[in-house]
PDB file of C-alpha atoms in Angstrom:
ATOM      1  CA  MET A   3      67.630 164.860 166.338  1.00  0.00           C
ATOM      2  CA  GLY A   4      69.470 161.594 165.651  1.00  0.00           C
ATOM      3  CA  TYR A   5      66.615 160.336 163.477  1.00  0.00           C
ATOM      4  CA  SER A   6      66.576 163.543 161.429  1.00  0.00           C
ATOM      5  CA  TRP A   7      70.343 163.320 160.947  1.00  0.00           C
ATOM      6  CA  ARG A   8      70.051 159.715 159.732  1.00  0.00           C
ATOM      7  CA  VAL A   9      67.255 160.676 157.346  1.00  0.00           C
ATOM      8  CA  GLY A  10      69.390 163.521 156.036  1.00  0.00           C
ATOM      9  CA  GLU A  11      72.333 161.184 155.587  1.00  0.00           C
ATOM     10  CA  ASN A  12      70.174 158.626 153.758  1.00  0.00           C
ATOM     11  CA  VAL A  13      68.890 161.371 151.448  1.00  0.00           C
ATOM     12  CA  ASN A  14      72.437 162.485 150.795  1.00  0.00           C
ATOM     13  CA  ILE A  15      73.536 158.924 150.095  1.00  0.00           C
ATOM     14  CA  GLY A  16      70.607 158.516 147.711  1.00  0.00           C
ATOM     15  CA  ARG A  17      71.567 161.735 145.973  1.00  0.00           C
ATOM     16  CA  GLY A  18      75.147 160.498 145.711  1.00  0.00           C
ATOM     17  CA  LYS A  19      73.975 157.236 144.132  1.00  0.00           C
ATOM     18  CA  MET A  20      71.745 159.131 141.688  1.00  0.00           C
ATOM     19  CA  GLU A  21      74.696 161.333 140.791  1.00  0.00           C
ATOM     20  CA  ASP A  22      76.806 158.182 140.212  1.00  0.00           C
ATOM     21  CA  VAL A  23      74.149 156.758 137.888  1.00  0.00           C
ATOM     22  CA  ALA A  24      73.890 160.067 136.025  1.00  0.00           C
ATOM     23  CA  ASN A  25      77.679 160.238 135.715  1.00  0.00           C
ATOM     24  CA  CYS A  26      77.829 156.650 134.446  1.00  0.00           C
ATOM     25  CA  ARG A  27      75.166 157.389 131.839  1.00  0.00           C
ATOM     26  CA  SER A  28      76.914 160.570 130.729  1.00  0.00           C
ATOM     27  CA  ASN A  29      80.195 158.637 130.514  1.00  0.00           C
ATOM     28  CA  GLU A  30      78.546 155.925 128.414  1.00  0.00           C
ATOM     29  CA  THR A  31      77.066 158.590 126.108  1.00  0.00           C
ATOM     30  CA  SER A  32      80.411 160.331 125.769  1.00  0.00           C
ATOM     31  CA  LEU A  33      82.164 157.016 125.127  1.00  0.00           C
ATOM     32  CA  ARG A  34      79.563 156.107 122.511  1.00  0.00           C
ATOM     33  CA  ASP A  35      79.926 159.495 120.842  1.00  0.00           C
ATOM     34  CA  SER A  36      83.695 159.275 120.993  1.00  0.00           C
ATOM     35  CA  GLY A  37      83.522 155.787 119.499  1.00  0.00           C
ATOM     36  CA  GLN A  38      81.395 157.007 116.629  1.00  0.00           C
ATOM     37  CA  THR A  39      83.695 159.997 116.125  1.00  0.00           C
ATOM     38  CA  SER A  40      86.772 157.788 116.182  1.00  0.00           C
ATOM     39  CA  GLY A  41      85.097 155.426 113.726  1.00  0.00           C
ATOM     40  CA  ASN A  42      84.369 158.285 111.362  1.00  0.00           C
ATOM     41  CA  ALA A  43      87.910 159.547 111.773  1.00  0.00           C
ATOM     42  CA  ARG A  44      89.304 156.105 110.967  1.00  0.00           C
ATOM     43  CA  SER A  45      87.162 155.896 107.852  1.00  0.00           C
ATOM     44  CA  VAL A  46      88.388 159.334 106.711  1.00  0.00           C
ATOM     45  CA  VAL A  47      91.987 158.372 107.333  1.00  0.00           C
ATOM     46  CA  SER A  48      91.521 155.101 105.467  1.00  0.00           C
ATOM     47  CA  VAL A  49      90.088 156.950 102.484  1.00  0.00           C
ATOM     48  CA  GLN A  50      92.895 159.509 102.459  1.00  0.00           C
ATOM     49  CA  THR A  51      95.766 157.106 103.043  1.00  0.00           C
ATOM     50  CA  GLY A  52      94.387 154.085 101.236  1.00  0.00           C
ATOM     51  CA  VAL A  53      94.799 151.841 104.307  1.00  0.00           C
ATOM     52  CA  PRO A  54      92.080 149.160 104.621  1.00  0.00           C
ATOM     53  CA  GLU A  55      89.610 149.624 107.451  1.00  0.00           C
ATOM     54  CA  ASN A  56      89.967 146.057 108.700  1.00  0.00           C
ATOM     55  CA  VAL A  57      93.609 146.570 109.681  1.00  0.00           C
ATOM     56  CA  PRO A  58      93.820 145.892 113.467  1.00  0.00           C
ATOM     57  CA  VAL A  59      94.532 149.024 115.455  1.00  0.00           C
ATOM     58  CA  LYS A  60      96.636 148.708 118.555  1.00  0.00           C
ATOM     59  CA  CYS A  61      94.789 149.913 121.639  1.00  0.00           C
ATOM     60  CA  GLU A  62      95.751 150.293 125.222  1.00  0.00           C
ATOM     61  CA  PRO A  63      95.298 147.191 127.395  1.00  0.00           C
ATOM     62  CA  ARG A  64      92.046 147.237 129.303  1.00  0.00           C
ATOM     63  CA  ARG A  65      92.212 147.365 133.054  1.00  0.00           C
ATOM     64  CA  SER A  66      91.068 144.316 134.937  1.00  0.00           C
ATOM     65  CA  ARG A  67      87.535 144.301 136.267  1.00  0.00           C
ATOM     66  CA  LEU A  68      88.757 143.674 139.806  1.00  0.00           C
ATOM     67  CA  LYS A  69      90.838 146.848 139.800  1.00  0.00           C
ATOM     68  CA  VAL A  70      87.923 148.814 138.341  1.00  0.00           C
ATOM     69  CA  PHE A  71      85.603 147.401 140.995  1.00  0.00           C
ATOM     70  CA  ASN A  72      88.008 148.283 143.806  1.00  0.00           C
ATOM     71  CA  LYS A  73      88.455 151.779 142.377  1.00  0.00           C
ATOM     72  CA  VAL A  74      84.699 152.333 142.161  1.00  0.00           C
ATOM     73  CA  MET A  75      84.197 151.116 145.722  1.00  0.00           C
ATOM     74  CA  GLU A  76      87.010 153.371 146.926  1.00  0.00           C
ATOM     75  CA  LYS A  77      85.539 156.414 145.173  1.00  0.00           C
ATOM     76  CA  SER A  78      82.050 155.658 146.492  1.00  0.00           C
ATOM     77  CA  LEU A  79      83.377 155.283 150.024  1.00  0.00           C
ATOM     78  CA  GLN A  80      85.292 158.556 149.750  1.00  0.00           C
ATOM     79  CA  ARG A  81      82.172 160.341 148.525  1.00  0.00           C
ATOM     80  CA  LEU A  82      80.112 158.871 151.330  1.00  0.00           C
ATOM     81  CA  ILE A  83      82.651 159.940 153.943  1.00  0.00           C
ATOM     82  CA  ALA A  84      82.832 163.395 152.367  1.00  0.00           C
ATOM     83  CA  ASP A  85      79.044 163.710 152.644  1.00  0.00           C
ATOM     84  CA  ALA A  86      79.269 162.932 156.366  1.00  0.00           C
ATOM     85  CA  SER A  87      80.957 166.277 157.043  1.00  0.00           C
ATOM     86  CA  PHE A  88      81.281 167.937 160.419  1.00  0.00           C
ATOM     87  CA  ASN A  89      79.015 170.803 159.335  1.00  0.00           C
ATOM     88  CA  ARG A  90      76.116 168.443 158.809  1.00  0.00           C
ATOM     89  CA  PHE A  91      76.922 166.687 162.031  1.00  0.00           C
ATOM     90  CA  ALA A  92      76.966 170.017 163.858  1.00  0.00           C
ATOM     91  CA  HIS A  93      73.701 171.053 162.222  1.00  0.00           C
ATOM     92  CA  SER A  94      71.999 167.847 163.403  1.00  0.00           C
ATOM     93  CA  PHE A  95      73.520 168.005 166.911  1.00  0.00           C
ATOM     94  CA  HIS A  96      73.592 171.760 167.349  1.00  0.00           C
ATOM     95  CA  PRO A  97      73.064 171.831 171.150  1.00  0.00           C
ATOM     96  CA  LEU A  98      75.918 169.391 171.744  1.00  0.00           C
ATOM     97  CA  CYS A  99      78.266 171.227 169.411  1.00  0.00           C
ATOM     98  CA  LYS A 100      77.359 174.540 170.996  1.00  0.00           C
ATOM     99  CA  GLN A 101      78.044 173.336 174.528  1.00  0.00           C
ATOM    100  CA  ASN A 102      81.193 171.335 173.825  1.00  0.00           C
ATOM    101  CA  PRO A 103      82.487 171.724 170.235  1.00  0.00           C
ATOM    102  CA  GLN A 104      85.717 169.840 170.937  1.00  0.00           C
ATOM    103  CA  MET A 105      83.848 166.787 172.225  1.00  0.00           C
ATOM    104  CA  ALA A 106      81.494 166.970 169.221  1.00  0.00           C
ATOM    105  CA  GLU A 107      84.473 167.017 166.868  1.00  0.00           C
ATOM    106  CA  VAL A 108      85.996 163.984 168.584  1.00  0.00           C
ATOM    107  CA  ILE A 109      82.666 162.128 168.355  1.00  0.00           C
ATOM    108  CA  HIS A 110      82.381 163.032 164.670  1.00  0.00           C
ATOM    109  CA  LYS A 111      85.871 161.761 163.901  1.00  0.00           C
ATOM    110  CA  GLN A 112      85.198 158.523 165.748  1.00  0.00           C
ATOM    111  CA  PHE A 113      81.873 158.131 163.932  1.00  0.00           C
ATOM    112  CA  VAL A 114      83.466 158.676 160.524  1.00  0.00           C
ATOM    113  CA  SER A 115      86.272 156.251 161.337  1.00  0.00           C
ATOM    114  CA  ASP A 116      83.876 153.528 162.513  1.00  0.00           C
ATOM    115  CA  LEU A 117      81.578 154.102 159.524  1.00  0.00           C
ATOM    116  CA  GLN A 118      84.442 153.832 157.050  1.00  0.00           C
ATOM    117  CA  LYS A 119      85.742 150.688 158.736  1.00  0.00           C
ATOM    118  CA  ALA A 120      82.304 149.058 158.823  1.00  0.00           C
ATOM    119  CA  ILE A 121      81.613 149.805 155.143  1.00  0.00           C
ATOM    120  CA  GLN A 122      85.044 148.522 154.103  1.00  0.00           C
ATOM    121  CA  GLU A 123      84.469 145.326 156.069  1.00  0.00           C
ATOM    122  CA  ASP A 124      81.094 144.867 154.360  1.00  0.00           C
ATOM    123  CA  ILE A 125      82.686 145.344 150.937  1.00  0.00           C
ATOM    124  CA  ASN A 126      85.409 142.813 151.733  1.00  0.00           C
ATOM    125  CA  LYS A 127      82.778 140.388 152.998  1.00  0.00           C
ATOM    126  CA  VAL A 128      80.775 140.716 149.781  1.00  0.00           C
ATOM    127  CA  ILE A 129      83.934 140.131 147.726  1.00  0.00           C
ATOM    128  CA  GLU A 130      84.810 137.062 149.784  1.00  0.00           C
ATOM    129  CA  GLU A 131      81.333 135.518 149.913  1.00  0.00           C
ATOM    130  CA  GLY A 132      80.609 136.147 146.248  1.00  0.00           C
ATOM    131  CA  ASP A 133      84.107 135.039 145.203  1.00  0.00           C
ATOM    132  CA  LEU A 134      84.243 138.158 143.038  1.00  0.00           C
ATOM    133  CA  GLN A 135      87.976 138.045 142.520  1.00  0.00           C
ATOM    134  CA  VAL A 136      87.863 134.665 140.770  1.00  0.00           C
ATOM    135  CA  LYS A 137      84.732 135.521 138.798  1.00  0.00           C
ATOM    136  CA  LEU A 138      86.005 138.886 137.609  1.00  0.00           C
ATOM    137  CA  GLU A 139      89.322 137.341 136.583  1.00  0.00           C
ATOM    138  CA  GLU A 140      87.364 134.654 134.731  1.00  0.00           C
ATOM    139  CA  LEU A 141      85.449 137.366 132.872  1.00  0.00           C
ATOM    140  CA  ASP A 142      88.743 139.011 131.906  1.00  0.00           C
ATOM    141  CA  ARG A 143      90.054 135.686 130.647  1.00  0.00           C
ATOM    142  CA  LEU A 144      86.912 134.998 128.614  1.00  0.00           C
ATOM    143  CA  GLU A 145      87.072 138.459 127.106  1.00  0.00           C
ATOM    144  CA  GLU A 146      90.718 137.925 126.190  1.00  0.00           C
ATOM    145  CA  GLN A 147      89.885 134.608 124.534  1.00  0.00           C
ATOM    146  CA  ALA A 148      86.966 136.155 122.657  1.00  0.00           C
ATOM    147  CA  LYS A 149      89.334 138.548 120.897  1.00  0.00           C
ATOM    148  CA  ASP A 150      90.774 135.646 118.888  1.00  0.00           C
ATOM    149  CA  THR A 151      87.307 134.436 117.830  1.00  0.00           C
ATOM    150  CA  PRO A 152      86.513 135.759 114.340  1.00  0.00           C
ATOM    151  CA  GLY A 153      82.808 134.894 114.406  1.00  0.00           C
ATOM    152  CA  PRO A 154      80.145 136.425 116.594  1.00  0.00           C
ATOM    153  CA  ALA A 155      79.472 134.917 119.986  1.00  0.00           C
ATOM    154  CA  TRP A 156      76.445 132.752 120.654  1.00  0.00           C
ATOM    155  CA  ARG A 157      73.211 134.609 121.191  1.00  0.00           C
ATOM    156  CA  PRO A 158      69.771 133.176 122.029  1.00  0.00           C
ATOM    157  CA  SER A 159      67.509 132.790 119.021  1.00  0.00           C
ATOM    158  CA  GLY A 160      64.391 133.821 120.872  1.00  0.00           C
ATOM    159  CA  VAL A 161      62.865 130.339 120.650  1.00  0.00           C
ATOM    160  CA  PRO A 162      63.465 128.513 123.957  1.00  0.00           C
ATOM    161  CA  GLU A 163      62.972 125.053 122.424  1.00  0.00           C
ATOM    162  CA  GLN A 164      65.693 125.632 119.851  1.00  0.00           C
ATOM    163  CA  ASP A 165      68.074 127.110 122.411  1.00  0.00           C
ATOM    164  CA  VAL A 166      67.557 124.190 124.804  1.00  0.00           C
ATOM    165  CA  CYS A 167      67.960 121.635 122.023  1.00  0.00           C
ATOM    166  CA  SER A 168      71.094 123.337 120.729  1.00  0.00           C
ATOM    167  CA  VAL A 169      72.641 122.911 124.173  1.00  0.00           C
ATOM    168  CA  LEU A 170      71.255 119.518 125.227  1.00  0.00           C
ATOM    169  CA  ILE A 171      71.497 117.599 121.951  1.00  0.00           C
ATOM    170  CA  PRO A 172      75.302 117.853 121.619  1.00  0.00           C
ATOM    171  CA  TYR A 173      75.607 116.909 125.290  1.00  0.00           C
ATOM    172  CA  HIS A 174      73.397 113.828 124.931  1.00  0.00           C
ATOM    173  CA  ARG A 175      75.172 112.832 121.719  1.00  0.00           C
ATOM    174  CA  GLY A 176      78.472 113.015 123.546  1.00  0.00           C
ATOM    175  CA  GLN A 177      77.039 110.900 126.351  1.00  0.00           C
ATOM    176  CA  GLU A 178      75.707 108.380 123.833  1.00  0.00           C
ATOM    177  CA  GLU A 179      79.097 108.112 122.151  1.00  0.00           C
ATOM    178  CA  TYR A 180      80.720 107.673 125.565  1.00  0.00           C
ATOM    179  CA  VAL A 181      78.295 104.860 126.448  1.00  0.00           C
ATOM    180  CA  ARG A 182      79.006 103.166 123.108  1.00  0.00           C
ATOM    181  CA  ARG A 183      82.748 103.320 123.713  1.00  0.00           C
ATOM    182  CA  GLU A 184      82.307 101.866 127.190  1.00  0.00           C
ATOM    183  CA  LEU A 185      80.047  99.127 125.768  1.00  0.00           C
ATOM    184  CA  ARG A 186      82.626  98.184 123.135  1.00  0.00           C
ATOM    185  CA  LYS A 187      85.288  98.156 125.823  1.00  0.00           C
ATOM    186  CA  LEU A 188      83.210  95.858 128.060  1.00  0.00           C
ATOM    187  CA  GLN A 189      82.368  93.568 125.151  1.00  0.00           C
ATOM    188  CA  LYS A 190      86.053  93.266 124.320  1.00  0.00           C
ATOM    189  CA  GLU A 191      86.893  92.503 127.940  1.00  0.00           C
ATOM    190  CA  ASN A 192      84.075  89.931 128.143  1.00  0.00           C
ATOM    191  CA  ALA A 193      85.340  88.253 124.958  1.00  0.00           C
ATOM    192  CA  ALA A 194      88.844  88.036 126.421  1.00  0.00           C
ATOM    193  CA  LEU A 195      87.477  86.622 129.692  1.00  0.00           C
ATOM    194  CA  ALA A 196      85.355  84.076 127.804  1.00  0.00           C
ATOM    195  CA  GLN A 197      88.421  82.989 125.844  1.00  0.00           C
ATOM    196  CA  ARG A 198      90.388  82.580 129.070  1.00  0.00           C
ATOM    197  CA  VAL A 199      87.548  80.553 130.606  1.00  0.00           C
ATOM    198  CA  GLN A 200      87.351  78.308 127.538  1.00  0.00           C
ATOM    199  CA  SER A 201      91.111  77.853 127.611  1.00  0.00           C
ATOM    200  CA  GLY A 202      90.878  76.850 131.280  1.00  0.00           C
ATOM    201  CA  ARG A 203      88.095  74.393 130.528  1.00  0.00           C
ATOM    202  CA  ASP A 204      90.150  72.832 127.718  1.00  0.00           C
ATOM    203  CA  THR A 205      93.092  72.520 130.090  1.00  0.00           C
ATOM    204  CA  ILE A 206      90.898  70.834 132.721  1.00  0.00           C
ATOM    205  CA  THR A 207      89.485  68.410 130.130  1.00  0.00           C
ATOM    206  CA  HIS A 208      92.963  67.523 128.907  1.00  0.00           C
ATOM    207  CA  THR A 209      94.106  66.991 132.497  1.00  0.00           C
ATOM    208  CA  GLU A 210      91.125  64.707 133.206  1.00  0.00           C
ATOM    209  CA  GLN A 211      91.944  62.712 130.103  1.00  0.00           C
ATOM    210  CA  CYS A 212      95.573  62.377 131.148  1.00  0.00           C
ATOM    211  CA  ILE A 213      94.523  61.293 134.644  1.00  0.00           C
ATOM    212  CA  SER A 214      92.048  58.731 133.231  1.00  0.00           C
ATOM    213  CA  ALA A 215      94.702  57.339 130.885  1.00  0.00           C
ATOM    214  CA  ALA A 216      97.202  57.110 133.742  1.00  0.00           C
ATOM    215  CA  VAL A 217      94.629  55.283 135.907  1.00  0.00           C
ATOM    216  CA  ASP A 218      93.907  52.831 133.088  1.00  0.00           C
ATOM    217  CA  GLU A 219      97.620  52.214 132.644  1.00  0.00           C
ATOM    218  CA  TRP A 220      98.019  51.691 136.376  1.00  0.00           C
ATOM    219  CA  LYS A 221      95.127  49.227 136.472  1.00  0.00           C
ATOM    220  CA  ALA A 222      96.620  47.314 133.526  1.00  0.00           C
ATOM    221  CA  SER A 223      99.990  47.241 135.217  1.00  0.00           C
ATOM    222  CA  VAL A 224      98.422  45.903 138.419  1.00  0.00           C
ATOM    223  CA  ALA A 225      96.609  43.208 136.486  1.00  0.00           C
ATOM    224  CA  ASP A 226      99.801  42.175 134.684  1.00  0.00           C
ATOM    225  CA  LEU A 227     101.656  42.100 137.973  1.00  0.00           C
ATOM    226  CA  GLU A 228      99.041  39.910 139.600  1.00  0.00           C
ATOM    227  CA  SER A 229      99.099  37.477 136.667  1.00  0.00           C
ATOM    228  CA  PHE A 230     102.869  37.411 136.726  1.00  0.00           C
ATOM    229  CA  VAL A 231     102.979  36.694 140.441  1.00  0.00           C
ATOM    230  CA  SER A 232     100.344  34.015 140.186  1.00  0.00           C
ATOM    231  CA  SER A 233     102.314  32.267 137.420  1.00  0.00           C
ATOM    232  CA  PHE A 234     105.351  31.861 139.666  1.00  0.00           C
ATOM    233  CA  CYS A 235     103.542  31.041 142.862  1.00  0.00           C
ATOM    234  CA  PRO A 236     100.378  29.005 142.181  1.00  0.00           C
ATOM    235  CA  SER A 237      97.827  28.971 144.940  1.00  0.00           C
ATOM    236  CA  GLU A 238      97.839  25.134 145.137  1.00  0.00           C
ATOM    237  CA  ASN A 239     101.480  25.102 146.180  1.00  0.00           C
ATOM    238  CA  PHE A 240     100.739  27.466 149.013  1.00  0.00           C
ATOM    239  CA  GLU A 241      97.808  25.329 150.154  1.00  0.00           C
ATOM    240  CA  SER A 242      99.925  22.140 150.193  1.00  0.00           C
ATOM    241  CA  LEU A 243     102.480  23.812 152.306  1.00  0.00           C
TER     242      LEU A 243
END
């Protein structure tokens, strides 16, 4: 009995999903038809009033994708819970409901509550793991920025080589220009360091020359002093004493 009830529930869920797809397709068709009708109406109005067609028309702000996603999940959950009605539960568990209908109703309520809680937790987990909030807000931001772009957005050309080159070549050119800037910067720093090294070497050479000149002067002074002392005190006089 439990297996048959689960199969019936799965079939009902599948039917609900098929109905959602059919509704989405019918909505897209109606939106497309309404868009064409509104376009024709705008063209008629422009012809009658003389207003150019390219005049921007103010439209209502589009709802964020996150709110639409939450609304769709809420509606789907409500439809799923509605499909898990007590009548179906009673039909699958007829002996239990016949013997104790109050207990069966309590079990059904608890089952629906746990099912709703488990599905909501799974939805929140998917949103958290997939980081849907940030990604959907990023899509809204990109769409808002695209409104100010007059030209068409990039589309693949159909030739993979051209598409890859169109993406990689500007990147590699930017990297090449970056490397050239860094090379010029390093060359400039090396030139400054070489100049500082040469300046230090010149300073050392000048210091060595000054030291050598001072040593020569000191040696000359010592020689003059010795000659001066020897002129006043000859060595013979010291020997006679």
